[in-house]
PDB file of C-alpha atoms in Angstrom:
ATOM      1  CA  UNK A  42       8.600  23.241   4.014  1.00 49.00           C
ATOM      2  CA  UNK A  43      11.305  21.653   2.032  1.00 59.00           C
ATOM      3  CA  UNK A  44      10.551  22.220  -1.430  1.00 68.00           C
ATOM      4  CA  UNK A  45       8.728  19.190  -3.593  1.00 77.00           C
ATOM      5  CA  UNK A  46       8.976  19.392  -7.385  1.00 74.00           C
ATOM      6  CA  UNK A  47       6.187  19.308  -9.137  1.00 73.00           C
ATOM      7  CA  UNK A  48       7.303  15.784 -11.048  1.00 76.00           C
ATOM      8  CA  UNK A  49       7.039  14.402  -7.988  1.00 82.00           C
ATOM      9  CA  UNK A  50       3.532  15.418  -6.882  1.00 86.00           C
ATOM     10  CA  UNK A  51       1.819  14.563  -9.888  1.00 83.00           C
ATOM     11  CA  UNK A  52       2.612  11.214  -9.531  1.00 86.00           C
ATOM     12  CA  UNK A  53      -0.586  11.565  -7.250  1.00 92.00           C
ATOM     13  CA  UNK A  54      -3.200  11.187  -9.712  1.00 90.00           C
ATOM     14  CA  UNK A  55      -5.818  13.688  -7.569  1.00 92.00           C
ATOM     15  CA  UNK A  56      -3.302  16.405  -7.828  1.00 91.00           C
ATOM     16  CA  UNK A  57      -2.070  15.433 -11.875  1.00 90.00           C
ATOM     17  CA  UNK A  58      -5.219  17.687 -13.134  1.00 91.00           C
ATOM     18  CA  UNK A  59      -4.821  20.484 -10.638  1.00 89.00           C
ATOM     19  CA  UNK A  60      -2.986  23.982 -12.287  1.00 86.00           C
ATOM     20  CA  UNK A  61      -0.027  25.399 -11.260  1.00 84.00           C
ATOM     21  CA  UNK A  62      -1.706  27.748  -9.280  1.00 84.00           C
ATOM     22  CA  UNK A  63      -3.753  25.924  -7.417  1.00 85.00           C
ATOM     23  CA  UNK A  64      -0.722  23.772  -6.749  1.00 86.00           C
ATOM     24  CA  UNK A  65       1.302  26.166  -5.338  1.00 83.00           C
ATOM     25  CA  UNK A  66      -1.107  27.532  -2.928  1.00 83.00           C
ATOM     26  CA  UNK A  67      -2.016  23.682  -1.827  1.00 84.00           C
ATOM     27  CA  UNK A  68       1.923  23.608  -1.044  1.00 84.00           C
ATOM     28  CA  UNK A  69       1.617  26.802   0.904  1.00 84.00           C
ATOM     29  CA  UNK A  70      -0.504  24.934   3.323  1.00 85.00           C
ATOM     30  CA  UNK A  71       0.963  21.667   3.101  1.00 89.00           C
ATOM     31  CA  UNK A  72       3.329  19.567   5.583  1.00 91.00           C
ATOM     32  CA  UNK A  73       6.519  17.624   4.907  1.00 92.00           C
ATOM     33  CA  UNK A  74       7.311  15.306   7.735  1.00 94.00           C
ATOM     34  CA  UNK A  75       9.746  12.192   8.105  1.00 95.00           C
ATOM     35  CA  UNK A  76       8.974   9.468   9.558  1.00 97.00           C
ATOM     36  CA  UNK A  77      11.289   6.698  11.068  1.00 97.00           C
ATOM     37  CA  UNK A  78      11.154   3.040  10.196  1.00 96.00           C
ATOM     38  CA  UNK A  79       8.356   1.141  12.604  1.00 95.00           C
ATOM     39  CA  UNK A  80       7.517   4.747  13.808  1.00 97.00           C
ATOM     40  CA  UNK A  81       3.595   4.498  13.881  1.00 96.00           C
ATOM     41  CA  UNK A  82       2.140   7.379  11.152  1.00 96.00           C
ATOM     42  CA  UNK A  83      -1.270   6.826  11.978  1.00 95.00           C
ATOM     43  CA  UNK A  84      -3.145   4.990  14.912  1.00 94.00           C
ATOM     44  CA  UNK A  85      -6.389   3.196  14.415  1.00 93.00           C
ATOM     45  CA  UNK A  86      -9.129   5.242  15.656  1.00 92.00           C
ATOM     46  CA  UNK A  87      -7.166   8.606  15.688  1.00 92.00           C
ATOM     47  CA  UNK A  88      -9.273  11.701  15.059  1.00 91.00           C
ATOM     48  CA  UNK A  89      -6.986  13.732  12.843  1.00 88.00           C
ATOM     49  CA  UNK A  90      -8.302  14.483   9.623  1.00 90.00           C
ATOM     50  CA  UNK A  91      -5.195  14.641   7.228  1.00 94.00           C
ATOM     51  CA  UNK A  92      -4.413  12.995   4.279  1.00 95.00           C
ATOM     52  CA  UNK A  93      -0.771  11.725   3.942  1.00 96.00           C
ATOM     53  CA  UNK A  94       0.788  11.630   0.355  1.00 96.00           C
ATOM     54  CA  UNK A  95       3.877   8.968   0.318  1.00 96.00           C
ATOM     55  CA  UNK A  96       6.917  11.051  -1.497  1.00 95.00           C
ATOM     56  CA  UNK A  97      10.061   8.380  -0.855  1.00 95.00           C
ATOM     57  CA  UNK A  98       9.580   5.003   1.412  1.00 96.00           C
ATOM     58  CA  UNK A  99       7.212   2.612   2.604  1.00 96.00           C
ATOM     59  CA  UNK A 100       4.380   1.856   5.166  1.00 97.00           C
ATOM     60  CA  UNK A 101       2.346  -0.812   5.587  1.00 96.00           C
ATOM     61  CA  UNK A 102      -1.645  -0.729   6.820  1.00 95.00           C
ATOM     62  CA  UNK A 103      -2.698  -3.173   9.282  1.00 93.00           C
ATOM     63  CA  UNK A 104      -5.230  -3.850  11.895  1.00 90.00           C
ATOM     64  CA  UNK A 105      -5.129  -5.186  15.002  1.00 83.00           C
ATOM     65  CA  UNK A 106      -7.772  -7.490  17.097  1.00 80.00           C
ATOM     66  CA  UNK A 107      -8.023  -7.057  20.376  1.00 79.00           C
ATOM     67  CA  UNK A 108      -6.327 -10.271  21.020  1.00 79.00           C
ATOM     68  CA  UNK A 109      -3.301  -8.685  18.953  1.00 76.00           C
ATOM     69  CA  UNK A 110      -3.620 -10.593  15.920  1.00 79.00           C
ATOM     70  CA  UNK A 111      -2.459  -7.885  12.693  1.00 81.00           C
ATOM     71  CA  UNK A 112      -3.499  -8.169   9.546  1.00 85.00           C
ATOM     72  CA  UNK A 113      -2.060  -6.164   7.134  1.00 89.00           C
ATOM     73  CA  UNK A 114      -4.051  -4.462   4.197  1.00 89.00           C
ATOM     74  CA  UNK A 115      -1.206  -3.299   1.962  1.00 90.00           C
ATOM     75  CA  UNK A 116       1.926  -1.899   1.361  1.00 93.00           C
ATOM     76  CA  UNK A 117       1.695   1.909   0.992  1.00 95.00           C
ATOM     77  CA  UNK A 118       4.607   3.503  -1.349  1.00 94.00           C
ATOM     78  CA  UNK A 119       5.156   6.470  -2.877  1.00 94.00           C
ATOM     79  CA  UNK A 120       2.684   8.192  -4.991  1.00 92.00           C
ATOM     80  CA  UNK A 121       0.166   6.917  -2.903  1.00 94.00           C
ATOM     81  CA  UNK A 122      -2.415   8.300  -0.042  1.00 95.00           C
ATOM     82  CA  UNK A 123      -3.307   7.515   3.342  1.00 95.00           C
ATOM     83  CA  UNK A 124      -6.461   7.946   5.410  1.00 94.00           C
ATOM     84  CA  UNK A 125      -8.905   9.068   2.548  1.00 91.00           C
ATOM     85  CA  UNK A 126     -11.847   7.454   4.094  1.00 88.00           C
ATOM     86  CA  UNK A 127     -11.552   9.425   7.685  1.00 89.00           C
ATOM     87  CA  UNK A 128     -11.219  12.493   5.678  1.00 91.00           C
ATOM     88  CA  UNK A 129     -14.090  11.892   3.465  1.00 90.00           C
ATOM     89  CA  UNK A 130     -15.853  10.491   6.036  1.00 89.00           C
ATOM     90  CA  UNK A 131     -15.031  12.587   8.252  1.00 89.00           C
ATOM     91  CA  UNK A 132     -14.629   9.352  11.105  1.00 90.00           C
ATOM     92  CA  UNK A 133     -12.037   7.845  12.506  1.00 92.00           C
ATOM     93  CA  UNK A 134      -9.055   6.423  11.390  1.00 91.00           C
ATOM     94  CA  UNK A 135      -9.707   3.062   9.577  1.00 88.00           C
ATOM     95  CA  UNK A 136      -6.654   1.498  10.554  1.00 92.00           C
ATOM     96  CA  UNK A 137      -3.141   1.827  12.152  1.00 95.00           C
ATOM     97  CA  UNK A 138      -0.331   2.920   9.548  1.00 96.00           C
ATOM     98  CA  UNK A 139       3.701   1.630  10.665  1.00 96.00           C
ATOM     99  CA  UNK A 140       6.364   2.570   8.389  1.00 97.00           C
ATOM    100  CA  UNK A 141       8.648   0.135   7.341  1.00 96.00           C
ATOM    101  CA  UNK A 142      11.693   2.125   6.579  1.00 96.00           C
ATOM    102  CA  UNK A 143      12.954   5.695   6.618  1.00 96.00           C
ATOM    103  CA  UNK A 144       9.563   7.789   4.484  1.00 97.00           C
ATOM    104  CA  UNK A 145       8.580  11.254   4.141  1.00 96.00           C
ATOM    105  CA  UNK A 146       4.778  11.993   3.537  1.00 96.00           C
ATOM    106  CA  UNK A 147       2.964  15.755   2.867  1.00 94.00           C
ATOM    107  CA  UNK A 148       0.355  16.227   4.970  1.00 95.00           C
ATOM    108  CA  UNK A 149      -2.579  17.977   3.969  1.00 93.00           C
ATOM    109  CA  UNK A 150      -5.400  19.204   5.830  1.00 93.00           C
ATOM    110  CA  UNK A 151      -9.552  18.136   5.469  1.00 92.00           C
ATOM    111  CA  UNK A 152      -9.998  21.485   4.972  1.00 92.00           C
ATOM    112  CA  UNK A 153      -8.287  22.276   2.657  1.00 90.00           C
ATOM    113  CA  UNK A 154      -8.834  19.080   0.196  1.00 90.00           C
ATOM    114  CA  UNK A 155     -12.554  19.849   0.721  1.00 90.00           C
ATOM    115  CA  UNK A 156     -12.187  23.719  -0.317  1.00 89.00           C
ATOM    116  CA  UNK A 157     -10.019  22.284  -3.611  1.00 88.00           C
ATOM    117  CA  UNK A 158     -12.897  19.437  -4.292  1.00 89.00           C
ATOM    118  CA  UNK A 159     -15.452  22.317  -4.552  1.00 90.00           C
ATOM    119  CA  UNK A 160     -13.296  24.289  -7.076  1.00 88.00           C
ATOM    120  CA  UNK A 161     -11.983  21.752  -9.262  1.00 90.00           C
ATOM    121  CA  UNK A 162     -14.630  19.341 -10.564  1.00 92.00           C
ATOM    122  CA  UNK A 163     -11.291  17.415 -12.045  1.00 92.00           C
ATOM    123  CA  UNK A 164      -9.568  16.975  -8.764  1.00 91.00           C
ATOM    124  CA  UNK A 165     -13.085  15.097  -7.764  1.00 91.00           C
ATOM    125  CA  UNK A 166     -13.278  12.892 -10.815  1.00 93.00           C
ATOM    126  CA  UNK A 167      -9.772  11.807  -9.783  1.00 92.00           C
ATOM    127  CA  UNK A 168     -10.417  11.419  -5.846  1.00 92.00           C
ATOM    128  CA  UNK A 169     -13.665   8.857  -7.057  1.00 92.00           C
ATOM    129  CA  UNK A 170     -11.169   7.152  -9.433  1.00 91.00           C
ATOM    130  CA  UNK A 171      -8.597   6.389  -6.950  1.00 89.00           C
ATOM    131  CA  UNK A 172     -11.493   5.162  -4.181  1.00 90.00           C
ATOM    132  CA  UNK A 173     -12.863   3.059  -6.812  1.00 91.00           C
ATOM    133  CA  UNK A 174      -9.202   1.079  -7.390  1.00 89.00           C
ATOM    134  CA  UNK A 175      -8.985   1.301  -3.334  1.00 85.00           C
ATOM    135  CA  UNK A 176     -12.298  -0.217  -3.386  1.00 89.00           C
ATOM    136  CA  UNK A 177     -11.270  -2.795  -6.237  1.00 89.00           C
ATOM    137  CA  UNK A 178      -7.978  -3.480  -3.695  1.00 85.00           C
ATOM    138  CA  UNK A 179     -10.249  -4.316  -1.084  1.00 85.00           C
ATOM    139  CA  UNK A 180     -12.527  -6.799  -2.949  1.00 87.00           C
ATOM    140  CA  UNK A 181      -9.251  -8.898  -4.383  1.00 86.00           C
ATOM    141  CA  UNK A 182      -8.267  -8.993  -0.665  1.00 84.00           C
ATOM    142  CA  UNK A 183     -11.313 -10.076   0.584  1.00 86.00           C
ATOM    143  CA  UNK A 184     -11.546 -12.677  -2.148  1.00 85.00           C
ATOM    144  CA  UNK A 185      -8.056 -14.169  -1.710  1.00 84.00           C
ATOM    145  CA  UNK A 186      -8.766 -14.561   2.133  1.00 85.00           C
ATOM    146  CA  UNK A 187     -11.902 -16.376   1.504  1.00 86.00           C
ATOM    147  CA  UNK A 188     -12.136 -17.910  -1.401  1.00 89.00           C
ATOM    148  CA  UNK A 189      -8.133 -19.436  -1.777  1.00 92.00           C
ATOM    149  CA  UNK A 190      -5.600 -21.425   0.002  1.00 93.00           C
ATOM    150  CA  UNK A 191      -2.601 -20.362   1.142  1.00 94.00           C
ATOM    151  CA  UNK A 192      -0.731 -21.846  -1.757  1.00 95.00           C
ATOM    152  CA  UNK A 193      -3.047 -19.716  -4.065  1.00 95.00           C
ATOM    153  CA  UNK A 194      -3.023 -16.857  -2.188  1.00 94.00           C
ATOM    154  CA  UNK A 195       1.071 -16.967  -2.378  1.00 96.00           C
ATOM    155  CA  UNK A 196       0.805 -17.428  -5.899  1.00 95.00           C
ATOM    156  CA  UNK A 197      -1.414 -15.004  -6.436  1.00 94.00           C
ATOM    157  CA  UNK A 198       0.873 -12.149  -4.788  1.00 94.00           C
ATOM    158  CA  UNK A 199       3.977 -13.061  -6.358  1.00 95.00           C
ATOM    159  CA  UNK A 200       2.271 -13.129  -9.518  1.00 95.00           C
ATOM    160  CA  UNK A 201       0.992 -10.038  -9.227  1.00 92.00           C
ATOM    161  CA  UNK A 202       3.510  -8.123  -7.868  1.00 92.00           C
ATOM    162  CA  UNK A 203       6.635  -9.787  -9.468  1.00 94.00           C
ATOM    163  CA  UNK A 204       8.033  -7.565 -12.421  1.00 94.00           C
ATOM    164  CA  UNK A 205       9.835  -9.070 -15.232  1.00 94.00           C
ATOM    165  CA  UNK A 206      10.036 -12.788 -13.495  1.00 94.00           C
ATOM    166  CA  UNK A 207      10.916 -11.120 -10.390  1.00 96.00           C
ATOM    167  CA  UNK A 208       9.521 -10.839  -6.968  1.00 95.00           C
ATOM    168  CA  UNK A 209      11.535  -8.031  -4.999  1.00 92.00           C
ATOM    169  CA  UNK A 210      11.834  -8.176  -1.187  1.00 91.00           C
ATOM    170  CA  UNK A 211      13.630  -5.355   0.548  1.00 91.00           C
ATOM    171  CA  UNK A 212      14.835  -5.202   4.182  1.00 89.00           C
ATOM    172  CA  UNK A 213      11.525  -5.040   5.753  1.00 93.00           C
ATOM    173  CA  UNK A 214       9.429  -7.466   3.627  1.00 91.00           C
ATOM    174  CA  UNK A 215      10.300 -10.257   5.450  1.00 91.00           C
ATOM    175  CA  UNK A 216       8.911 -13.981   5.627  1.00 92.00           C
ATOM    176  CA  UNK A 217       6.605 -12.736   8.689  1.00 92.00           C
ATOM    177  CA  UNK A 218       5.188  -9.829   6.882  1.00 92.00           C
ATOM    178  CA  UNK A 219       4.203 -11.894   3.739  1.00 93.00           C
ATOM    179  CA  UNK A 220       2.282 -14.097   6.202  1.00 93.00           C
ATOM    180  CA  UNK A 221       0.617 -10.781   7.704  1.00 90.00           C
ATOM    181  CA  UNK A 222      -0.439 -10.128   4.345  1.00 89.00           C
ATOM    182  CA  UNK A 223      -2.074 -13.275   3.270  1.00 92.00           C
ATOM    183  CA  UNK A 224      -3.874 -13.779   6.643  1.00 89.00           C
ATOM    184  CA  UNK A 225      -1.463 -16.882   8.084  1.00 91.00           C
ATOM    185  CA  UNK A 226       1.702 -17.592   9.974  1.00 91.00           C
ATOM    186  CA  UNK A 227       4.951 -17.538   9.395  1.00 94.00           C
ATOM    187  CA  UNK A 228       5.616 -21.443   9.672  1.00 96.00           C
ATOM    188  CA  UNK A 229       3.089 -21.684   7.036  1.00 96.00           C
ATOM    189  CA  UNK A 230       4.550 -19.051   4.654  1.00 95.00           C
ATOM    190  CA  UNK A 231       7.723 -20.892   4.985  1.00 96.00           C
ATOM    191  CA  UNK A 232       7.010 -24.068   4.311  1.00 96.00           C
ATOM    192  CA  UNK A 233       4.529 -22.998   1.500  1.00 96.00           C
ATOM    193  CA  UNK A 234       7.508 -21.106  -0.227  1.00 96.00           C
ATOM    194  CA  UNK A 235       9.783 -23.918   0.465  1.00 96.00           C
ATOM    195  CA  UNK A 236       7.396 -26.342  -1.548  1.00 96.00           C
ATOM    196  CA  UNK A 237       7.414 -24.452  -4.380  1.00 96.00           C
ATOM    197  CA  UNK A 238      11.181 -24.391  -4.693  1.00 96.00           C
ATOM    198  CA  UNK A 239      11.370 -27.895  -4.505  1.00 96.00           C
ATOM    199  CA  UNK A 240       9.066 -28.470  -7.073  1.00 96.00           C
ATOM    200  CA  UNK A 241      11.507 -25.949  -9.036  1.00 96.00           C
ATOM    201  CA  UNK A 242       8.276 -23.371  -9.574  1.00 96.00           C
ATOM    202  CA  UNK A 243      10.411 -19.979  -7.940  1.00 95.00           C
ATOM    203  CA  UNK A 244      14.167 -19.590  -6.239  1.00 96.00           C
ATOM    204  CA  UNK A 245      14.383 -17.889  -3.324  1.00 94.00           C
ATOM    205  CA  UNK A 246      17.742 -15.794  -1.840  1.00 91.00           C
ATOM    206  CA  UNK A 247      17.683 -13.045   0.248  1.00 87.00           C
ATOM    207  CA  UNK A 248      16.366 -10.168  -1.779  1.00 91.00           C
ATOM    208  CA  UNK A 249      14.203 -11.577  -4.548  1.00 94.00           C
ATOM    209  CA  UNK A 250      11.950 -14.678  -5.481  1.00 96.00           C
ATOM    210  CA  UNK A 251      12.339 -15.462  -8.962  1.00 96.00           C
ATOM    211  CA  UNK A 252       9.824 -17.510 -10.930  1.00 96.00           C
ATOM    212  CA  UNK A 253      10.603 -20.398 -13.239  1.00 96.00           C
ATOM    213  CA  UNK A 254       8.089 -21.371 -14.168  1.00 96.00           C
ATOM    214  CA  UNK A 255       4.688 -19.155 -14.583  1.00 95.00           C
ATOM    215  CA  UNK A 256       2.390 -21.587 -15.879  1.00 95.00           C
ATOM    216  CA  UNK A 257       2.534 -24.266 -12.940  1.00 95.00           C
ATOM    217  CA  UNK A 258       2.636 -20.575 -10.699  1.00 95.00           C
ATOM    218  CA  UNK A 259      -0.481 -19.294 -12.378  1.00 95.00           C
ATOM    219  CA  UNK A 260      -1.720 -23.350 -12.189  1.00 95.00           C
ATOM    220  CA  UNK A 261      -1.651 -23.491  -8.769  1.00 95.00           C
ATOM    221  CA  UNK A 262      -3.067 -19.663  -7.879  1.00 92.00           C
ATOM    222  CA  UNK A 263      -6.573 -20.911  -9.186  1.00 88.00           C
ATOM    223  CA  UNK A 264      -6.873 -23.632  -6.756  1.00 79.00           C
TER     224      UNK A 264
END
């Protein structure tokens, strides 16, 4: 396997309390595989039992009704893990993982996480931590869907993930996949984000949203 440094992997909070040792011989078991953009990591329903770290990229999490309707349940990027609850569960895939561009993940067996949560009571504490904030993740999903307009649930995202003013959207992020996100269509994103330009709330271009002005933003994500 290509070599990962170790700055890298404990960006992963399970594996941040884990010694050297015990690091090493989890890399001496571990898998480093590319994957190409809208090349499908995971399949809902797939019995593998791996866990996928994210080292460079992104992937998104959706599922899929049978009438082909996707809704997606994040963005996965790196330092983060896929598929903890078939592994924990020891079920089924959850849900069907695309990535969006060019990523690389480690791969790590059931197995083997399972012999390293029996050694290290640490590595546990840290594996209930990060369920808990996937767990939190859920509940704000569920919430926006139910509980907000579109309008609010727009606001609500760029708010939240806008850094310094700033609402980044790469290649992949497009107008569509926003809509997948909050659980609408694309002619509703659109004209949604178009209203709020007009009323001179956020600017839109090509790679970014920028906000102008928070307080009407933040205003209009609690309706």
């Amino acid at each position: 396997m290509e070599k990962i440094s170790p700055k890298i992997l404990k960006k992963f909070s399970p594996l941040s309390v884990i010694s050297e040792d015990e690091l090493s011989d989890l890399l001496s078991a571990a898998i480093l595989e590319f994957v190409a953009e809208d090349e499908i990591l995971l399949l809902e329903g797939d019995a593998r039992k791996n866990l996928y770290f994210v080292i460079e990229g992104w992937l998104k999490a959706e599922k899929i009704s049978p009438e082909g309707r996707q809704q997606t349940l994040r963005f996965i990027g790196p330092g983060e893990i896929i598929n903890e609850l078939a592994v924990f569960l020891n079920e089924p895939a959850s849900m069907t993982v695309i990535a969006m561009e060019k990523s690389q993940v480690m791969i790590l067996s059931q197995a083997r996480v399972e012999d390293l949560l029996l050694k290290n009571p640490k590595f546990s504490r840290e594996w209930i931590k990060s369920l808990a904030l996937r767990v939190k993740h859920l509940l704000n999903h569920v919430e926006n869907l139910s509980l907000y307009s579109v309008e609010a649930r727009l606001a609500r995202l760029l708010l939240d993930e806008a850094k310094d003013g700033v609402y980044q959207r790469p290649s992949w992020k497009t107008q569509s996949e926003i809509a997948a996100q909050l659980g609408t269509v694309l002619d509703v994103i659109n004209r949604n984000l178009q209203n709020l330009q007009k009323q001179g709330i956020i600017e839109i271009n090509r790679t970014e949203i920028k906000i102008l002005d928070v307080k009407k933003l933040e205003a209009l994500s609690r309706r």
